[in-house]
CSV table of C-alpha atoms in Angstrom, one decimal:
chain,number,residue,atom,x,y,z
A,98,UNK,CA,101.4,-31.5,-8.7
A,99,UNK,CA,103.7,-33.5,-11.3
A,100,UNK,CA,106.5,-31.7,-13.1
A,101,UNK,CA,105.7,-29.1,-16.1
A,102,UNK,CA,101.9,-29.5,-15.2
A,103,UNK,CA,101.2,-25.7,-14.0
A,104,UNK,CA,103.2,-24.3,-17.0
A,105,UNK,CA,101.5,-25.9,-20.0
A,106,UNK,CA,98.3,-25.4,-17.9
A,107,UNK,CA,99.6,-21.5,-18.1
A,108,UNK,CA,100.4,-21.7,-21.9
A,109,UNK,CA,97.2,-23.2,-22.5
A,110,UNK,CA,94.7,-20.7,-20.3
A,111,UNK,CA,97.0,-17.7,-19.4
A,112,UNK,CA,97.2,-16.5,-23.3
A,113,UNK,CA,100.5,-15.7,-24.9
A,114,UNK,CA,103.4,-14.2,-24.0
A,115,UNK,CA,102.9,-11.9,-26.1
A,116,UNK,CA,99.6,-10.9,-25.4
A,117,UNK,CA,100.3,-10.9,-22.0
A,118,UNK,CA,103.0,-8.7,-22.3
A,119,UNK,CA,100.3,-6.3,-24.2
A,120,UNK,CA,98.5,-6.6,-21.4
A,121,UNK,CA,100.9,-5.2,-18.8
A,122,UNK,CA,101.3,-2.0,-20.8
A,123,UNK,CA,98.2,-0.8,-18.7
A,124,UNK,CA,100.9,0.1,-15.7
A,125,UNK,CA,102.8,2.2,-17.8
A,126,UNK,CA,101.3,5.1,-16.0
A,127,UNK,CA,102.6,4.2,-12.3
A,128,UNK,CA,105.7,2.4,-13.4
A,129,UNK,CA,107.2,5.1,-15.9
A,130,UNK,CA,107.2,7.9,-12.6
A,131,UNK,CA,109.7,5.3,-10.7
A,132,UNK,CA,112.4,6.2,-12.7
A,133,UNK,CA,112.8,9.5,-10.2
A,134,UNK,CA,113.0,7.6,-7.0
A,135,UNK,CA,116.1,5.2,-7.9
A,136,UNK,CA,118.6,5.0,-10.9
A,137,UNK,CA,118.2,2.3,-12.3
A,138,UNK,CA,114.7,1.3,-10.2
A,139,UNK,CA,115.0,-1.9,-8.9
A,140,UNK,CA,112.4,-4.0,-8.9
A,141,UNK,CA,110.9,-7.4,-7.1
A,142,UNK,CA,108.0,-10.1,-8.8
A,143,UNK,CA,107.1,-12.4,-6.9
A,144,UNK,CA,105.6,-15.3,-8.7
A,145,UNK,CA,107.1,-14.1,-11.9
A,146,UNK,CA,106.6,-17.4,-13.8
A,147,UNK,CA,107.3,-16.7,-17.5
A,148,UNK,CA,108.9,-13.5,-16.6
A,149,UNK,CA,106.6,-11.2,-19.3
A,150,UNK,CA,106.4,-8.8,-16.6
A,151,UNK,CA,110.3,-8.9,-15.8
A,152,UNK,CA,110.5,-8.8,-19.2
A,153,UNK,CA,108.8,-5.5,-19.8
A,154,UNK,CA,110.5,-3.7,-17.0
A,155,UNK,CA,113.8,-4.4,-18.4
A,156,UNK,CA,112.7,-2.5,-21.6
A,157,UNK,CA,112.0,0.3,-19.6
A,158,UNK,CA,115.7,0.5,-18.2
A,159,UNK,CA,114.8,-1.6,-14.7
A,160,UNK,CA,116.9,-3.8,-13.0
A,161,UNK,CA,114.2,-6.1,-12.6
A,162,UNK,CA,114.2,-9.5,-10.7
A,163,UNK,CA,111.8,-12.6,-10.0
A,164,UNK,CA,111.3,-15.4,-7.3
A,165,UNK,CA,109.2,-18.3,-7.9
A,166,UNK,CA,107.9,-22.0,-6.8
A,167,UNK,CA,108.0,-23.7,-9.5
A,168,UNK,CA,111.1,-24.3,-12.1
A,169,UNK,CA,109.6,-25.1,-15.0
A,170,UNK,CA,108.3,-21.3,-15.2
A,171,UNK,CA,112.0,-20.5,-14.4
A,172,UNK,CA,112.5,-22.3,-17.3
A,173,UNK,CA,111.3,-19.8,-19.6
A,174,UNK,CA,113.2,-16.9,-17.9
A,175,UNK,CA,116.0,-18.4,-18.0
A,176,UNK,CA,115.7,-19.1,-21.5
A,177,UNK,CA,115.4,-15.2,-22.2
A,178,UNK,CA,118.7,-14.8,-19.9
A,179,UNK,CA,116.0,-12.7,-17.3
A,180,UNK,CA,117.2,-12.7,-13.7
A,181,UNK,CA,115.0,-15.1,-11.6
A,182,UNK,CA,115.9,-17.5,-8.6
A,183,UNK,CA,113.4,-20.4,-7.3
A,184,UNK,CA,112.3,-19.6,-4.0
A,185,UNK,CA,109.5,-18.4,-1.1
A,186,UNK,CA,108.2,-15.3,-2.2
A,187,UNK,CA,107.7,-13.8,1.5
A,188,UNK,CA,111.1,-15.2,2.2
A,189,UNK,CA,112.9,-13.5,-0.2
A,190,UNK,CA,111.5,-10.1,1.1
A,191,UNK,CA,112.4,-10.9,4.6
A,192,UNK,CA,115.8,-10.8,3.2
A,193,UNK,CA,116.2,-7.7,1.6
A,194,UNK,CA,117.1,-4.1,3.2
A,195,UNK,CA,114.5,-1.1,4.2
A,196,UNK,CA,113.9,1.1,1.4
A,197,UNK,CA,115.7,-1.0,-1.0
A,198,UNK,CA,112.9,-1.1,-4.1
A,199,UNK,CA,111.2,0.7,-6.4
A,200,UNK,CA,108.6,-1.2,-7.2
A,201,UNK,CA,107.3,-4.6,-5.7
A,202,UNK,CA,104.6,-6.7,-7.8
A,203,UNK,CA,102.8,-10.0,-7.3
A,204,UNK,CA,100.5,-11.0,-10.5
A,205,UNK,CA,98.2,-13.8,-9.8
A,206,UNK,CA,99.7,-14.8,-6.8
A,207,UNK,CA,97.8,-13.4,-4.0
A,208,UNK,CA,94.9,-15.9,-5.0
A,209,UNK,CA,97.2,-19.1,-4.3
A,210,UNK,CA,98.1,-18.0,-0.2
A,211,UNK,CA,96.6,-17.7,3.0
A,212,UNK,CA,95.0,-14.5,3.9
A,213,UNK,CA,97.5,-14.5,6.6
A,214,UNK,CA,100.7,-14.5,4.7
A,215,UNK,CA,98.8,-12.2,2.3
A,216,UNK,CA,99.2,-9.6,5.3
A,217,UNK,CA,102.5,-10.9,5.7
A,218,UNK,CA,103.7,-10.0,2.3
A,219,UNK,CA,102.0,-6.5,2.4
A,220,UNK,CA,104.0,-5.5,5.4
A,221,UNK,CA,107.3,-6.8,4.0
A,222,UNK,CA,107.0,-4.9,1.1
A,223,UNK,CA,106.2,-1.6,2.6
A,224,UNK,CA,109.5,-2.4,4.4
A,225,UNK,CA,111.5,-2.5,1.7
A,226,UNK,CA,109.9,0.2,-0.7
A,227,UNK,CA,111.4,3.3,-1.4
A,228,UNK,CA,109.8,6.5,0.0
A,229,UNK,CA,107.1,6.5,-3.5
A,230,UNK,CA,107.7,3.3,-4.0
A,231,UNK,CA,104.5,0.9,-5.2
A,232,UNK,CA,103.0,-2.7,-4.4
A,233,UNK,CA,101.5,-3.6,-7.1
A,234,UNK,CA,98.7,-6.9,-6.8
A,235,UNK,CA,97.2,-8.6,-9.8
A,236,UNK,CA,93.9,-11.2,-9.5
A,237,UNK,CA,91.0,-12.4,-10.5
A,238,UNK,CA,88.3,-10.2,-10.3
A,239,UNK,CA,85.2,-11.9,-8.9
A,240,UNK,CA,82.8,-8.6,-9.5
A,241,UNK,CA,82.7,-10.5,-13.0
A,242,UNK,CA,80.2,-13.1,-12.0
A,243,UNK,CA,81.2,-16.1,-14.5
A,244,UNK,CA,84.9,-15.3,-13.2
A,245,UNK,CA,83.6,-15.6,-9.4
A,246,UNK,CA,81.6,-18.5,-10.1
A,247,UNK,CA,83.4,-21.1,-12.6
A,248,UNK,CA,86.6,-19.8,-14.2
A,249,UNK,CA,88.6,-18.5,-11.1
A,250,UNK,CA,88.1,-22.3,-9.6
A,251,UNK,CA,89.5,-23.5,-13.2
A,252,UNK,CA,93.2,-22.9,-11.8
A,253,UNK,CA,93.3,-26.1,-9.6
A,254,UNK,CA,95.9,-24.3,-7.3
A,255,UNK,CA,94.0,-21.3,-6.1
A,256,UNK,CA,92.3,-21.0,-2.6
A,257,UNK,CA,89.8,-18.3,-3.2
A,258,UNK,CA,89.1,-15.2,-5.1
A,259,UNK,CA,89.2,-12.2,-3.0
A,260,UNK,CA,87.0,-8.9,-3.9
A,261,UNK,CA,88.4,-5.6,-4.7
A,262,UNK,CA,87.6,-3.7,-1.4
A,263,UNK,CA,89.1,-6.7,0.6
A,264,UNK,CA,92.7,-6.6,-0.8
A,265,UNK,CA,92.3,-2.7,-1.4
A,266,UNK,CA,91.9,-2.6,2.9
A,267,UNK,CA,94.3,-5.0,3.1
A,268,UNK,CA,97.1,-2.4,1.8
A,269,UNK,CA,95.0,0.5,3.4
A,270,UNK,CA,95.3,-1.2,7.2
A,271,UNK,CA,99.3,-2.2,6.1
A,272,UNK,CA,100.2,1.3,6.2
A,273,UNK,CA,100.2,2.2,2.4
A,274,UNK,CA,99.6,5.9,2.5
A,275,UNK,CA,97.2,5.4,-0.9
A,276,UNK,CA,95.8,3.1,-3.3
A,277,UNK,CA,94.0,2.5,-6.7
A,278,UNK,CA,92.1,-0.3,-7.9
A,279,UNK,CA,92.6,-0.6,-11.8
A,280,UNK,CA,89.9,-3.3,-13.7
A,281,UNK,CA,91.7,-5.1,-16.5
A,282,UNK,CA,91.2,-6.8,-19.7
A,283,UNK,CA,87.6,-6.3,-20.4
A,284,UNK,CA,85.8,-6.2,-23.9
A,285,UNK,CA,87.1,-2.6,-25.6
A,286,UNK,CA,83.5,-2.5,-27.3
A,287,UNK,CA,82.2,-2.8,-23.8
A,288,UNK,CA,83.9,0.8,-22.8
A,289,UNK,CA,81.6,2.8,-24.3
A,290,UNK,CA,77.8,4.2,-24.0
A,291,UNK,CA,76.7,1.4,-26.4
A,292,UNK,CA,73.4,-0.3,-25.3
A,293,UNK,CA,74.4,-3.4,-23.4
A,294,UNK,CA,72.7,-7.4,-22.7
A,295,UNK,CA,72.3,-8.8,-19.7
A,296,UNK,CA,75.4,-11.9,-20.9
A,297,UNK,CA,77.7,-8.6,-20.4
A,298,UNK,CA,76.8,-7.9,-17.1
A,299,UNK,CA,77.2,-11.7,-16.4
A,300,UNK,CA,80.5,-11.5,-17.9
A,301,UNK,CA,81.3,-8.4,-19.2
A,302,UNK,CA,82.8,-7.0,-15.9
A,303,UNK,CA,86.8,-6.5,-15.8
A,304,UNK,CA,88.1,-10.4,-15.5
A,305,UNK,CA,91.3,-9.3,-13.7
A,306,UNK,CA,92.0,-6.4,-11.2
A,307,UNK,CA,95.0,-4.6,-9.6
A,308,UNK,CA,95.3,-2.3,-6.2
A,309,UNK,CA,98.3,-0.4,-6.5
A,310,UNK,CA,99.5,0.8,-3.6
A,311,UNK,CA,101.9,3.6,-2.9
A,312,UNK,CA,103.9,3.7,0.1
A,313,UNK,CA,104.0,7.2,2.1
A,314,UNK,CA,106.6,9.8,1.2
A,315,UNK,CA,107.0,13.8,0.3
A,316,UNK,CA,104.9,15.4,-2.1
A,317,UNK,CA,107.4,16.1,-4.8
A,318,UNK,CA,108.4,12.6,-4.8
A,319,UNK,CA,103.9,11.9,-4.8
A,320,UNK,CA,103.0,14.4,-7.3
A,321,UNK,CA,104.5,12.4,-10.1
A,322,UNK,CA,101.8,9.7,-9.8
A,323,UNK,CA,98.9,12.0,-9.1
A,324,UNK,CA,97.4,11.3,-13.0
A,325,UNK,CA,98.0,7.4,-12.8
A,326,UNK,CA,96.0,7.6,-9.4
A,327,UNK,CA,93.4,10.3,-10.4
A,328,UNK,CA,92.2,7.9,-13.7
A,329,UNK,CA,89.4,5.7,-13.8
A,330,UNK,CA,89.9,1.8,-15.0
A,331,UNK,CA,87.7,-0.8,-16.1
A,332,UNK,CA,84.6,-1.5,-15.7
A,333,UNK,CA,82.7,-2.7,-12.4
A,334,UNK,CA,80.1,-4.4,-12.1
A,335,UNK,CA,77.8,-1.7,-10.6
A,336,UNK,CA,78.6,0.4,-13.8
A,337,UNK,CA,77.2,-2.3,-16.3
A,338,UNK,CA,74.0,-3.0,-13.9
A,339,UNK,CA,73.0,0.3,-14.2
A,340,UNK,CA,73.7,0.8,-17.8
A,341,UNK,CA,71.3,-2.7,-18.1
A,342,UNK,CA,68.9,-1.0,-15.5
A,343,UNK,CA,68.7,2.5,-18.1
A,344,UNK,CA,69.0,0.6,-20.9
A,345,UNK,CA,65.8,-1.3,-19.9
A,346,UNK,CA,63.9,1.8,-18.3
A,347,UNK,CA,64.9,3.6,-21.8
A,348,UNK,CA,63.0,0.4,-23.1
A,349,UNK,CA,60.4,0.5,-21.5
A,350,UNK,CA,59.9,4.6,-22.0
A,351,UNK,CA,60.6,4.1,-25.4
A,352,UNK,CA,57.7,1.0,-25.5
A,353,UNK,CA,55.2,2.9,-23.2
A,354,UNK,CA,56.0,6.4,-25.9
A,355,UNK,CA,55.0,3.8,-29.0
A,356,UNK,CA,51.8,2.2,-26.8
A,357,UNK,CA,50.8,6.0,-26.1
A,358,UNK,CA,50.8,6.7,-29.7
A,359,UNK,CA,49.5,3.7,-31.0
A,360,UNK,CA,46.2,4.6,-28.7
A,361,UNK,CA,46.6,7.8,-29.9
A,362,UNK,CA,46.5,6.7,-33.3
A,363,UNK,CA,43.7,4.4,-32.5
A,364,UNK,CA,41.4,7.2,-31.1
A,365,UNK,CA,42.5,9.2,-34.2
A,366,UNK,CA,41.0,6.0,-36.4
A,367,UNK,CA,38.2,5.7,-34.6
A,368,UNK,CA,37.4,9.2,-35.1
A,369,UNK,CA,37.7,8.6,-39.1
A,370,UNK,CA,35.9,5.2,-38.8
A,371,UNK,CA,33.2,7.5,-37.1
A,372,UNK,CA,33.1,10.4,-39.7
A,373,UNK,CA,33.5,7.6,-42.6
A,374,UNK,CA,30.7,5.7,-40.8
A,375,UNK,CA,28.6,8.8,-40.9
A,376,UNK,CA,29.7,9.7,-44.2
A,377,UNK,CA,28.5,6.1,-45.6
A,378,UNK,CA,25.1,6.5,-43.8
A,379,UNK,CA,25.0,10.3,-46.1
A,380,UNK,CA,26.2,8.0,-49.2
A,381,UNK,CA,23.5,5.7,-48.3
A,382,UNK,CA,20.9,8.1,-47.9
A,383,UNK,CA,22.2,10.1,-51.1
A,384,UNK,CA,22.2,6.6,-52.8
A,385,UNK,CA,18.6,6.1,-52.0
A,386,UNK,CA,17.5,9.3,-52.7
A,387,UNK,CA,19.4,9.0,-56.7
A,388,UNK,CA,17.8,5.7,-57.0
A,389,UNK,CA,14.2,7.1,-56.1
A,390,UNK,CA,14.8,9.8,-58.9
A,391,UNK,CA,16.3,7.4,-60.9
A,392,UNK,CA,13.4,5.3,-60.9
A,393,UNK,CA,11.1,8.8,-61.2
A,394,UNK,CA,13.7,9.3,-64.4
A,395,UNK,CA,13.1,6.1,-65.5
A,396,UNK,CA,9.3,6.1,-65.8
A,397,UNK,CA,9.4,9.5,-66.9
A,398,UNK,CA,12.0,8.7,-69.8
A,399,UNK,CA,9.6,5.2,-70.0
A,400,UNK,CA,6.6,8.2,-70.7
A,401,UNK,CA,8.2,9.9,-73.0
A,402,UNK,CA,9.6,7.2,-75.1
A,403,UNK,CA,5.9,6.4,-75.3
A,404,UNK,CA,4.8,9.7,-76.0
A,405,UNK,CA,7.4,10.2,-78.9
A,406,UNK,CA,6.2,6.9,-80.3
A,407,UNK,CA,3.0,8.1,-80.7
A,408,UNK,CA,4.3,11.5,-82.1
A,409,UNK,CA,5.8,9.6,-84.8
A,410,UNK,CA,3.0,7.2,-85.3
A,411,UNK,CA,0.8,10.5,-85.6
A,412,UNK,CA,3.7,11.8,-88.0
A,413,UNK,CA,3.4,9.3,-89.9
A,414,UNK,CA,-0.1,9.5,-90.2
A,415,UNK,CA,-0.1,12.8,-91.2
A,416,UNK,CA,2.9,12.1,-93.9
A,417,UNK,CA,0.7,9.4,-95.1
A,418,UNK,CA,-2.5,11.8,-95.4
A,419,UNK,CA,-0.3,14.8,-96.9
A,420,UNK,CA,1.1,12.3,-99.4
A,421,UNK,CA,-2.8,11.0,-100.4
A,422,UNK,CA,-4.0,14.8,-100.5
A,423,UNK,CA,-0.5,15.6,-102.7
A,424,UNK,CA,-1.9,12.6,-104.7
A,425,UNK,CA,-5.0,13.7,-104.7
A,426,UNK,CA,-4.3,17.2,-106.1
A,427,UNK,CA,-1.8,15.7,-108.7
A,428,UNK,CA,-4.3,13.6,-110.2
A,429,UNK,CA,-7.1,17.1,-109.9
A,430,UNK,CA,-4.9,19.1,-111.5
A,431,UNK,CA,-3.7,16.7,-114.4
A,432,UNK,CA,-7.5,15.0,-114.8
A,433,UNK,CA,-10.0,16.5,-117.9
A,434,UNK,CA,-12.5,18.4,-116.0
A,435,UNK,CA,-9.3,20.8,-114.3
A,436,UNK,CA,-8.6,21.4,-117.5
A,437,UNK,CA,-12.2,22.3,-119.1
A,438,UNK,CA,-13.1,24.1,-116.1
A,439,UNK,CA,-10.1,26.3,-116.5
A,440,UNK,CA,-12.3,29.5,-118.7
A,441,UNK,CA,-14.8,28.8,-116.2
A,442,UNK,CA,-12.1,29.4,-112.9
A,443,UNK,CA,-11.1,32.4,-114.6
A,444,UNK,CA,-14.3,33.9,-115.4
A,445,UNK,CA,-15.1,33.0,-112.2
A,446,UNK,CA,-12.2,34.9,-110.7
A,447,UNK,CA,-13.1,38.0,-112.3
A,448,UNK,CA,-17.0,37.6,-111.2
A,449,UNK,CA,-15.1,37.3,-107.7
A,450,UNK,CA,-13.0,40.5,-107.8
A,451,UNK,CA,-16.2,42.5,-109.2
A,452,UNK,CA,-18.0,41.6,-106.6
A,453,UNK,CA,-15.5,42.5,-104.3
A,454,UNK,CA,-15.4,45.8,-105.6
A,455,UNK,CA,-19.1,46.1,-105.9
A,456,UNK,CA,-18.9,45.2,-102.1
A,457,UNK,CA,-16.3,47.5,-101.0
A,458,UNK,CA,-18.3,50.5,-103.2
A,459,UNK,CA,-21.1,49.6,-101.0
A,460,UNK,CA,-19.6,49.7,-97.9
A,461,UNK,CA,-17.4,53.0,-98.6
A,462,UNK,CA,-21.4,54.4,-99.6
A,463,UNK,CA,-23.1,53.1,-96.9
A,464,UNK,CA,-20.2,54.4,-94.5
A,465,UNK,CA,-20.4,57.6,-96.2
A,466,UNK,CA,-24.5,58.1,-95.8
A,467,UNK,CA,-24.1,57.1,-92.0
A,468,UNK,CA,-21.7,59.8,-91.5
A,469,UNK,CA,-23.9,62.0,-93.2
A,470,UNK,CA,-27.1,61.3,-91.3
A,471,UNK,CA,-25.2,61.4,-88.4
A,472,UNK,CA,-23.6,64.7,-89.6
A,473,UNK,CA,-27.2,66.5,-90.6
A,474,UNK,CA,-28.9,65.3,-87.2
A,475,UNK,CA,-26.6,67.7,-85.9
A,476,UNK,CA,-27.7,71.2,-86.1
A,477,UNK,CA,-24.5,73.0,-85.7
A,478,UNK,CA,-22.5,70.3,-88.5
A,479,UNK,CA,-25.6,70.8,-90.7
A,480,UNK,CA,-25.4,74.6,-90.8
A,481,UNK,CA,-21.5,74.4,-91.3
A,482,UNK,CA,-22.3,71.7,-94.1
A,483,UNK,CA,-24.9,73.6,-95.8
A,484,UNK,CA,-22.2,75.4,-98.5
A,485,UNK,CA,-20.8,72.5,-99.3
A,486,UNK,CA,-24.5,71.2,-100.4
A,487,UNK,CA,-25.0,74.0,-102.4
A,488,UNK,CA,-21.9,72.5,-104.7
A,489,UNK,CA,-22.6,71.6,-107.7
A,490,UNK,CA,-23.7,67.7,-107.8
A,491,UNK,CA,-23.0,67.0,-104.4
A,492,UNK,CA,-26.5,67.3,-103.1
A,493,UNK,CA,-27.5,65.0,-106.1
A,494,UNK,CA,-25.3,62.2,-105.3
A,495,UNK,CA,-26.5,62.4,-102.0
A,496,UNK,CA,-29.9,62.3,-103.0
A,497,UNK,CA,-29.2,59.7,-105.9
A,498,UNK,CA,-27.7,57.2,-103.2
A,499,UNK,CA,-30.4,57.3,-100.7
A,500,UNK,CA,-33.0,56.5,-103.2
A,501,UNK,CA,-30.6,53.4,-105.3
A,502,UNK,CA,-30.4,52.5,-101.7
A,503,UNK,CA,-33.8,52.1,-101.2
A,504,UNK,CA,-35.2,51.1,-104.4
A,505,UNK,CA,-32.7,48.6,-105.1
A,506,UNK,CA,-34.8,45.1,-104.8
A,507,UNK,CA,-32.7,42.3,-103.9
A,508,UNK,CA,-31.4,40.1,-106.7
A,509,UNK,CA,-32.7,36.7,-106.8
A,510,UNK,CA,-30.6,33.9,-108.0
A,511,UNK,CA,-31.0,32.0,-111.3
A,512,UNK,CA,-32.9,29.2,-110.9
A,513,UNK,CA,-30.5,25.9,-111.5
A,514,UNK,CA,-33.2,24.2,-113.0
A,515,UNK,CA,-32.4,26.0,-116.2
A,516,UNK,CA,-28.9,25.1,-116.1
A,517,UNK,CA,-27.8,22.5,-118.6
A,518,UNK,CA,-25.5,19.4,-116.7
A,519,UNK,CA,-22.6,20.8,-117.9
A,520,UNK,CA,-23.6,24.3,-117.0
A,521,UNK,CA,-24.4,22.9,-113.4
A,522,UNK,CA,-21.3,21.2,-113.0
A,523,UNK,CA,-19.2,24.9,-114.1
A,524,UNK,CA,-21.5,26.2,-111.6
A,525,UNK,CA,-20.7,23.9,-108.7
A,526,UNK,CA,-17.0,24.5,-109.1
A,527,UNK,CA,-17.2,27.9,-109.0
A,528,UNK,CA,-19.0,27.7,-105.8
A,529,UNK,CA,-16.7,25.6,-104.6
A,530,UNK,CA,-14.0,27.6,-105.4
A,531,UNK,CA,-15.3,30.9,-104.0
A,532,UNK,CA,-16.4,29.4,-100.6
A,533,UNK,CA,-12.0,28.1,-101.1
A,534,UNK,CA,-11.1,32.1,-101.4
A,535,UNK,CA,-13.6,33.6,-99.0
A,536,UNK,CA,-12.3,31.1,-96.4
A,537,UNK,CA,-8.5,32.4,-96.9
């Protein structure tokens, strides 16, 4: 590989320094106990290239130093006056004392050896670690599929990605009395209960993953850690698959809730289609029956238009023969004859109301003499009338009306043939006239 190649491919894919330096600030929880085994801790990166991690320890008050392959990374520690040497990783532990470190890490660098020396290194390190002391391994994560399958093979210098059980057995069969694996660097948005696509469990999964290992010692010097080791980190890839899986089977409940109450809602309809349906056919029938009777109405009113037309042709008539027979009395009453005929109505009036009274005396008499026969065809009235007879008079009137009423011829009428014209005429009217009175 030619000079300054695998640092400005680092500067170009690796990020920052410092967002990478960020990044390490997720360790703070296993690193920050290490001040308790050793004053200062001392600590070893292997493969430190830019030295971030060196970098950050020394903040922290560690007297922290780095071994790496290639120089022009040790170029940039060096520029920051951070202690690095170039060199074999597995060699430089191979030359340090037993229980001589705090803290050993290896970011990214596990990835670019053989499985064997990979064993190798874990061994060495527990070797020189502290009683409490920690390995800690940072790679790849290949639970994150798009990492497994295109970006870890981006780095032309790395062998093979290795998943997190493998290298978390790898320290387990080593003789690390514990260890954590702690997923890094995924999507904060991604942390939460938020409903999820199926790109983020394609890529969503932690890109990068750590097993820190802690090397055997006695519980006081353990109980430090306990919290760091005790927390959960990341997110794995079975965690996103089932929050796809639920978020899917929530889907489907949710689709199969709105498909039952769309049915429902369509029985519902159909039931009001039905009872508008039979409500229509009522209408219908209702309809019908109003336009029967409306028809009936019509020919009725069509009657009775016809029958008040002839009313007021009838009306009419009957103004028009009022009006003649007004007309006709006007000219009567203003014409010659009304007016020399007048003595004669007059005389004739008082002929009228002597008769009347002539009539009436001879009804109140004749009345009288049937109640008297009638009375003296009784034997017991007669004897009780027989005083009254004896008043003066009375028995003479009696007597006196039977015999007028007997004698009396009838009166025959005058002849007309004696009558002058003029007498005739007089006479005419006043017959006239009388029938006119007799009638009312």
């Amino acid at each position: 590989m030619s000079a300054g190649f695998y640092r400005a491919f680092e500067d170009r894919y690796r990020g920052s320094r410092e967002l990478i330096k960020q990044r390490l600030r997720a360790y703070e929880p296993f690193f920050a106990p290490l001040r308790t085994l050793q004053d200062p801790p001392a600590a070893l990166d292997l493969g430190c290239g830019r030295g971030e991690w060196l970098e950050l320890l020394g903040e922290q008050g560690f007297r922290a130093h780095g071994v790496d392959l290639d120089d022009g990374m040790l170029a940039a520690c060096r520029e920051r006056g951070l202690d690095v040497e170039l060199g074999d990783a597995i060699a430089c532990l191979r030359a340090l004392p037993d229980n001589s470190l705090a803290v050993v890490s290896a970011f990214h660098l596990v990835e670019h050896i053989p499985f064997e020396l990979l064993q190798t290194l874990v061994a060495e390190t527990r070797r020189v670690l502290l009683p409490g002391g920690l390995l800690i391994m940072e790679t790849p994560n290949p639970e994150n599929l798009v990492v497994g399958a295109s970006s870890f093979y981006l780095d032309p210098t790395h062998l093979r990605p290795i998943p997190p059980q493998l290298l978390a057995f790898v320290t387990e069969f080593g003789g690390f009395s514990r260890h954590k694996v702690v997923r890094l660097q995924e999507e904060a948005g991604l942390r939460g209960d938020t409903p999820i696509a199926l790109i983020n469990v394609l890529d969503g999964v932690s890109p990068d993953y750590a097993v820190v290992a802690q090397k055997d010692g006695a519980a006081a010097v353990l109980a430090p850690f306990e919290t760091a080791f005790d927390a959960g980190y990341g997110l794995a890839l079975g965690q996103l698959a089932q929050r796809f899986e639920q978020r899917l089977v929530d889907r489907d409940d949710a689709l199969r809730a709105a498909l039952a109450q769309l049915e429902q809602h369509t029985i519902d309809s159909k039931l009001r289609l039905a009872g508008a349906e039979s409500g229509l056919e009522g209408l219908t029938r209702q309809g019908q029956t109003n336009a029967a009777r409306s028809e009936e109405l019509a020919h009725a009113l069509a009657a009775l238009d016809g029958r008040m037309h002839a009313a007021e042709q009838a009306l009419q008539q009957a103004e028009q023969a009022r009006q003649q027979a007004a007309q006709q009395v006007a000219a009567l009453l203003a014409s010659s004859s009304w007016r020399i005929t007048a003595p004669w109505r007059m005389v004739g009036g008082w002929v009228l109301q002597v008769r009347a009274r002539a009539r009436l005396r001879t009804r109140a008499r004749t009345a009288l003499l049937t109640v008297a026969r009638a009375l003296m065809r009784r034997p017991r009235i007669r004897r009780l009338l027989r005083p009254l007879l004896r008043v003066p008079g009375v028995m003479q009137i009696y007597q006196a009306s039977i015999a007028a009423s007997q004698a009396m011829p009838p009166q025959a009428p005058a002849p007309l043939g004696d009558m002058s014209p003029r007498a005739l005429r007089a006479y005419r009217d006043l017959q006239s006239a009388l029938k006119k009175t007799r009638k009312h």
